[in-house]
């Protein structure tokens, strides 16, 4: 995670990745409780480690999915 510390993504990519990430979490957990979803993104106090390592994987996979597949819902033309 240290080498990723200074990597940036645009707001748009971040938003699109968030949608993929929430969808993956829901598909894998069956939970649509916002509390469950948000608690997965918290960090352990005093560290740079996410409380839920699986949630971190959903997030990084979602960013890659946006980069390879584009937005989950295509724009109207």
mmCIF file of N, CA and C in Angstrom:
data_model
loop_
_atom_site.group_PDB
_atom_site.id
_atom_site.type_symbol
_atom_site.label_atom_id
_atom_site.label_comp_id
_atom_site.label_asym_id
_atom_site.label_seq_id
_atom_site.Cartn_x
_atom_site.Cartn_y
_atom_site.Cartn_z
ATOM 1 N N UNK A 1 0.823 -1.191 0.000
ATOM 2 C CA UNK A 1 0.000 0.000 0.000
ATOM 3 C C UNK A 1 0.871 1.260 0.000
ATOM 4 N N UNK A 2 2.098 1.150 0.496
ATOM 5 C CA UNK A 2 2.984 2.305 0.579
ATOM 6 C C UNK A 2 3.261 2.921 -0.789
ATOM 7 N N UNK A 3 3.502 2.099 -1.806
ATOM 8 C CA UNK A 3 3.811 2.633 -3.134
ATOM 9 C C UNK A 3 2.612 3.327 -3.760
ATOM 10 N N UNK A 4 1.404 3.031 -3.285
ATOM 11 C CA UNK A 4 0.185 3.641 -3.822
ATOM 12 C C UNK A 4 -0.157 4.955 -3.134
ATOM 13 N N UNK A 5 0.600 5.320 -2.127
ATOM 14 C CA UNK A 5 0.279 6.457 -1.274
ATOM 15 C C UNK A 5 0.084 7.759 -2.048
ATOM 16 N N UNK A 6 0.870 7.989 -3.079
ATOM 17 C CA UNK A 6 0.814 9.254 -3.807
ATOM 18 C C UNK A 6 0.085 9.164 -5.141
ATOM 19 N N UNK A 7 -0.555 8.031 -5.424
ATOM 20 C CA UNK A 7 -1.304 7.896 -6.671
ATOM 21 C C UNK A 7 -2.632 8.646 -6.557
ATOM 22 N N UNK A 8 -3.012 9.304 -7.634
ATOM 23 C CA UNK A 8 -4.257 10.061 -7.651
ATOM 24 C C UNK A 8 -5.165 9.563 -8.767
ATOM 25 N N UNK A 9 -6.473 9.715 -8.546
ATOM 26 C CA UNK A 9 -7.461 9.469 -9.589
ATOM 27 C C UNK A 9 -8.349 10.709 -9.648
ATOM 28 N N UNK A 10 -9.043 10.871 -10.746
ATOM 29 C CA UNK A 10 -9.925 12.026 -10.875
ATOM 30 C C UNK A 10 -11.180 11.816 -10.023
ATOM 31 N N UNK A 11 -11.910 12.892 -9.780
ATOM 32 C CA UNK A 11 -13.175 12.791 -9.048
ATOM 33 C C UNK A 11 -14.138 11.875 -9.779
ATOM 34 N N UNK A 12 -14.159 11.974 -11.104
ATOM 35 C CA UNK A 12 -15.076 11.171 -11.907
ATOM 36 C C UNK A 12 -14.734 9.680 -11.789
ATOM 37 N N UNK A 13 -13.471 9.337 -11.898
ATOM 38 C CA UNK A 13 -13.063 7.938 -11.761
ATOM 39 C C UNK A 13 -13.374 7.455 -10.342
ATOM 40 N N UNK A 14 -13.143 8.293 -9.342
ATOM 41 C CA UNK A 14 -13.448 7.929 -7.963
ATOM 42 C C UNK A 14 -14.921 7.645 -7.765
ATOM 43 N N UNK A 15 -15.768 8.476 -8.346
ATOM 44 C CA UNK A 15 -17.220 8.283 -8.235
ATOM 45 C C UNK A 15 -17.642 6.981 -8.917
ATOM 46 N N UNK A 16 -17.133 6.765 -10.114
ATOM 47 C CA UNK A 16 -17.482 5.547 -10.857
ATOM 48 C C UNK A 16 -16.961 4.304 -10.136
ATOM 49 N N UNK A 17 -15.769 4.404 -9.566
ATOM 50 C CA UNK A 17 -15.216 3.278 -8.803
ATOM 51 C C UNK A 17 -16.065 3.007 -7.565
ATOM 52 N N UNK A 18 -16.555 4.071 -6.920
ATOM 53 C CA UNK A 18 -17.413 3.892 -5.748
ATOM 54 C C UNK A 18 -18.649 3.066 -6.112
ATOM 55 N N UNK A 19 -19.242 3.337 -7.270
ATOM 56 C CA UNK A 19 -20.424 2.584 -7.686
ATOM 57 C C UNK A 19 -20.094 1.107 -7.887
ATOM 58 N N UNK A 20 -18.980 0.823 -8.561
ATOM 59 C CA UNK A 20 -18.553 -0.569 -8.744
ATOM 60 C C UNK A 20 -18.248 -1.227 -7.398
ATOM 61 N N UNK A 21 -17.600 -0.483 -6.521
ATOM 62 C CA UNK A 21 -17.208 -1.020 -5.221
ATOM 63 C C UNK A 21 -18.437 -1.395 -4.391
ATOM 64 N N UNK A 22 -19.420 -0.521 -4.334
ATOM 65 C CA UNK A 22 -20.633 -0.803 -3.574
ATOM 66 C C UNK A 22 -21.381 -1.983 -4.182
ATOM 67 N N UNK A 23 -21.415 -2.045 -5.499
ATOM 68 C CA UNK A 23 -22.070 -3.175 -6.166
ATOM 69 C C UNK A 23 -21.369 -4.487 -5.828
ATOM 70 N N UNK A 24 -20.040 -4.501 -5.870
ATOM 71 C CA UNK A 24 -19.281 -5.721 -5.546
ATOM 72 C C UNK A 24 -19.513 -6.122 -4.094
ATOM 73 N N UNK A 25 -19.521 -5.147 -3.187
ATOM 74 C CA UNK A 25 -19.755 -5.443 -1.772
ATOM 75 C C UNK A 25 -21.133 -6.069 -1.595
ATOM 76 N N UNK A 26 -22.120 -5.482 -2.227
ATOM 77 C CA UNK A 26 -23.490 -6.002 -2.132
ATOM 78 C C UNK A 26 -23.589 -7.412 -2.708
ATOM 79 N N UNK A 27 -22.982 -7.639 -3.873
ATOM 80 C CA UNK A 27 -23.030 -8.962 -4.500
ATOM 81 C C UNK A 27 -22.349 -10.029 -3.642
ATOM 82 N N UNK A 28 -21.260 -9.667 -2.974
ATOM 83 C CA UNK A 28 -20.509 -10.631 -2.177
ATOM 84 C C UNK A 28 -21.055 -10.819 -0.766
ATOM 85 N N UNK A 29 -21.706 -9.799 -0.219
ATOM 86 C CA UNK A 29 -22.179 -9.893 1.168
ATOM 87 C C UNK A 29 -23.692 -10.037 1.269
ATOM 88 N N UNK A 30 -24.408 -9.582 0.236
ATOM 89 C CA UNK A 30 -25.864 -9.594 0.298
ATOM 90 C C UNK A 30 -26.427 -8.470 1.148
ATOM 91 N N UNK A 31 -25.555 -7.648 1.715
ATOM 92 C CA UNK A 31 -25.998 -6.572 2.599
ATOM 93 C C UNK A 31 -26.251 -5.295 1.812
ATOM 94 N N UNK A 32 -27.379 -4.665 2.088
ATOM 95 C CA UNK A 32 -27.629 -3.342 1.520
ATOM 96 C C UNK A 32 -27.737 -2.314 2.644
ATOM 97 N N UNK A 33 -27.253 -2.683 3.821
ATOM 98 C CA UNK A 33 -27.239 -1.799 4.978
ATOM 99 C C UNK A 33 -26.063 -0.836 4.837
ATOM 100 N N UNK A 34 -26.357 0.431 4.749
ATOM 101 C CA UNK A 34 -25.322 1.441 4.548
ATOM 102 C C UNK A 34 -24.285 1.410 5.672
ATOM 103 N N UNK A 35 -24.709 1.090 6.881
ATOM 104 C CA UNK A 35 -23.769 0.994 7.994
ATOM 105 C C UNK A 35 -22.733 -0.089 7.733
ATOM 106 N N UNK A 36 -23.159 -1.237 7.237
ATOM 107 C CA UNK A 36 -22.218 -2.317 6.910
ATOM 108 C C UNK A 36 -21.241 -1.873 5.832
ATOM 109 N N UNK A 37 -21.760 -1.227 4.813
ATOM 110 C CA UNK A 37 -20.927 -0.795 3.696
ATOM 111 C C UNK A 37 -19.894 0.228 4.157
ATOM 112 N N UNK A 38 -20.326 1.227 4.919
ATOM 113 C CA UNK A 38 -19.406 2.275 5.354
ATOM 114 C C UNK A 38 -18.395 1.780 6.381
ATOM 115 N N UNK A 39 -18.783 0.833 7.223
ATOM 116 C CA UNK A 39 -17.841 0.332 8.225
ATOM 117 C C UNK A 39 -16.693 -0.428 7.568
ATOM 118 N N UNK A 40 -16.904 -0.945 6.378
ATOM 119 C CA UNK A 40 -15.832 -1.634 5.672
ATOM 120 C C UNK A 40 -14.745 -0.704 5.198
ATOM 121 N N UNK A 41 -15.057 0.564 5.050
ATOM 122 C CA UNK A 41 -14.086 1.528 4.544
ATOM 123 C C UNK A 41 -13.294 2.254 5.608
ATOM 124 N N UNK A 42 -13.560 1.983 6.874
ATOM 125 C CA UNK A 42 -12.842 2.664 7.945
ATOM 126 C C UNK A 42 -11.416 2.130 8.072
ATOM 127 N N UNK A 43 -10.566 2.897 8.744
ATOM 128 C CA UNK A 43 -9.189 2.487 9.014
ATOM 129 C C UNK A 43 -9.037 2.120 10.487
ATOM 130 N N UNK A 44 -8.078 1.229 10.755
ATOM 131 C CA UNK A 44 -7.720 0.970 12.149
ATOM 132 C C UNK A 44 -7.033 2.214 12.673
ATOM 133 N N UNK A 45 -7.383 2.636 13.868
ATOM 134 C CA UNK A 45 -6.826 3.854 14.451
ATOM 135 C C UNK A 45 -5.301 3.789 14.499
ATOM 136 N N UNK A 46 -4.674 4.855 14.007
ATOM 137 C CA UNK A 46 -3.219 4.951 14.046
ATOM 138 C C UNK A 46 -2.494 4.213 12.936
ATOM 139 N N UNK A 47 -3.237 3.697 11.951
ATOM 140 C CA UNK A 47 -2.590 2.966 10.857
ATOM 141 C C UNK A 47 -3.132 3.460 9.520
ATOM 142 N N UNK A 48 -2.511 2.988 8.463
ATOM 143 C CA UNK A 48 -3.017 3.231 7.107
ATOM 144 C C UNK A 48 -3.709 1.987 6.577
ATOM 145 N N UNK A 49 -4.055 1.058 7.461
ATOM 146 C CA UNK A 49 -4.661 -0.207 7.066
ATOM 147 C C UNK A 49 -6.184 -0.147 7.189
ATOM 148 N N UNK A 50 -6.903 -0.481 6.125
ATOM 149 C CA UNK A 50 -8.368 -0.524 6.202
ATOM 150 C C UNK A 50 -8.822 -1.583 7.213
ATOM 151 N N UNK A 51 -9.912 -1.303 7.915
ATOM 152 C CA UNK A 51 -10.450 -2.247 8.894
ATOM 153 C C UNK A 51 -10.867 -3.549 8.216
ATOM 154 N N UNK A 52 -11.332 -3.465 6.995
ATOM 155 C CA UNK A 52 -11.773 -4.647 6.254
ATOM 156 C C UNK A 52 -10.922 -4.774 4.996
ATOM 157 N N UNK A 53 -9.987 -5.718 5.003
ATOM 158 C CA UNK A 53 -9.079 -5.852 3.857
ATOM 159 C C UNK A 53 -9.818 -6.249 2.585
ATOM 160 N N UNK A 54 -10.926 -6.967 2.708
ATOM 161 C CA UNK A 54 -11.711 -7.336 1.521
ATOM 162 C C UNK A 54 -12.304 -6.085 0.878
ATOM 163 N N UNK A 55 -12.737 -5.136 1.702
ATOM 164 C CA UNK A 55 -13.306 -3.900 1.168
ATOM 165 C C UNK A 55 -12.253 -3.148 0.362
ATOM 166 N N UNK A 56 -11.001 -3.159 0.833
ATOM 167 C CA UNK A 56 -9.907 -2.517 0.094
ATOM 168 C C UNK A 56 -9.736 -3.177 -1.267
ATOM 169 N N UNK A 57 -9.862 -4.500 -1.304
ATOM 170 C CA UNK A 57 -9.765 -5.225 -2.574
ATOM 171 C C UNK A 57 -10.905 -4.832 -3.505
ATOM 172 N N UNK A 58 -12.129 -4.705 -2.971
ATOM 173 C CA UNK A 58 -13.263 -4.258 -3.797
ATOM 174 C C UNK A 58 -12.930 -2.896 -4.411
ATOM 175 N N UNK A 59 -12.341 -2.014 -3.589
ATOM 176 C CA UNK A 59 -12.039 -0.663 -4.047
ATOM 177 C C UNK A 59 -10.991 -0.668 -5.156
ATOM 178 N N UNK A 60 -9.883 -1.364 -4.954
ATOM 179 C CA UNK A 60 -8.826 -1.362 -5.964
ATOM 180 C C UNK A 60 -9.286 -2.051 -7.247
ATOM 181 N N UNK A 61 -10.067 -3.112 -7.110
ATOM 182 C CA UNK A 61 -10.620 -3.771 -8.296
ATOM 183 C C UNK A 61 -11.596 -2.848 -9.022
ATOM 184 N N UNK A 62 -12.358 -2.064 -8.267
ATOM 185 C CA UNK A 62 -13.318 -1.136 -8.877
ATOM 186 C C UNK A 62 -12.599 -0.065 -9.687
ATOM 187 N N UNK A 63 -11.492 0.447 -9.173
ATOM 188 C CA UNK A 63 -10.727 1.456 -9.919
ATOM 189 C C UNK A 63 -10.228 0.860 -11.234
ATOM 190 N N UNK A 64 -9.689 -0.342 -11.174
ATOM 191 C CA UNK A 64 -9.208 -0.996 -12.393
ATOM 192 C C UNK A 64 -10.355 -1.260 -13.367
ATOM 193 N N UNK A 65 -11.529 -1.608 -12.845
ATOM 194 C CA UNK A 65 -12.688 -1.861 -13.699
ATOM 195 C C UNK A 65 -13.119 -0.588 -14.426
ATOM 196 N N UNK A 66 -13.118 0.533 -13.725
ATOM 197 C CA UNK A 66 -13.451 1.810 -14.369
ATOM 198 C C UNK A 66 -12.454 2.104 -15.480
ATOM 199 N N UNK A 67 -11.175 1.868 -15.196
ATOM 200 C CA UNK A 67 -10.147 2.148 -16.198
ATOM 201 C C UNK A 67 -10.270 1.233 -17.416
ATOM 202 N N UNK A 68 -10.683 -0.017 -17.198
ATOM 203 C CA UNK A 68 -10.776 -0.949 -18.326
ATOM 204 C C UNK A 68 -12.143 -0.934 -19.005
ATOM 205 N N UNK A 69 -13.228 -0.804 -18.226
ATOM 206 C CA UNK A 69 -14.590 -0.909 -18.776
ATOM 207 C C UNK A 69 -15.325 0.414 -18.882
ATOM 208 N N UNK A 70 -14.837 1.439 -18.209
ATOM 209 C CA UNK A 70 -15.530 2.717 -18.192
ATOM 210 C C UNK A 70 -16.648 2.704 -17.163
ATOM 211 N N UNK A 71 -17.511 3.716 -17.196
ATOM 212 C CA UNK A 71 -18.584 3.840 -16.215
ATOM 213 C C UNK A 71 -19.537 2.644 -16.248
ATOM 214 N N UNK A 72 -20.148 2.378 -15.102
ATOM 215 C CA UNK A 72 -21.111 1.283 -15.003
ATOM 216 C C UNK A 72 -22.325 1.570 -15.890
ATOM 217 N N UNK A 73 -22.740 2.817 -15.913
ATOM 218 C CA UNK A 73 -23.870 3.225 -16.763
ATOM 219 C C UNK A 73 -23.321 4.193 -17.805
ATOM 220 N N UNK A 74 -23.482 3.850 -19.051
ATOM 221 C CA UNK A 74 -22.939 4.668 -20.122
ATOM 222 C C UNK A 74 -23.708 5.981 -20.245
ATOM 223 N N UNK A 75 -22.995 7.012 -20.688
ATOM 224 C CA UNK A 75 -23.605 8.330 -20.876
ATOM 225 C C UNK A 75 -24.515 8.326 -22.097
ATOM 226 N N UNK A 76 -25.598 9.101 -22.013
ATOM 227 C CA UNK A 76 -26.501 9.266 -23.162
ATOM 228 C C UNK A 76 -25.831 10.177 -24.185
ATOM 229 N N UNK A 77 -26.063 9.888 -25.436
ATOM 230 C CA UNK A 77 -25.459 10.717 -26.490
ATOM 231 C C UNK A 77 -26.534 11.389 -27.285
#
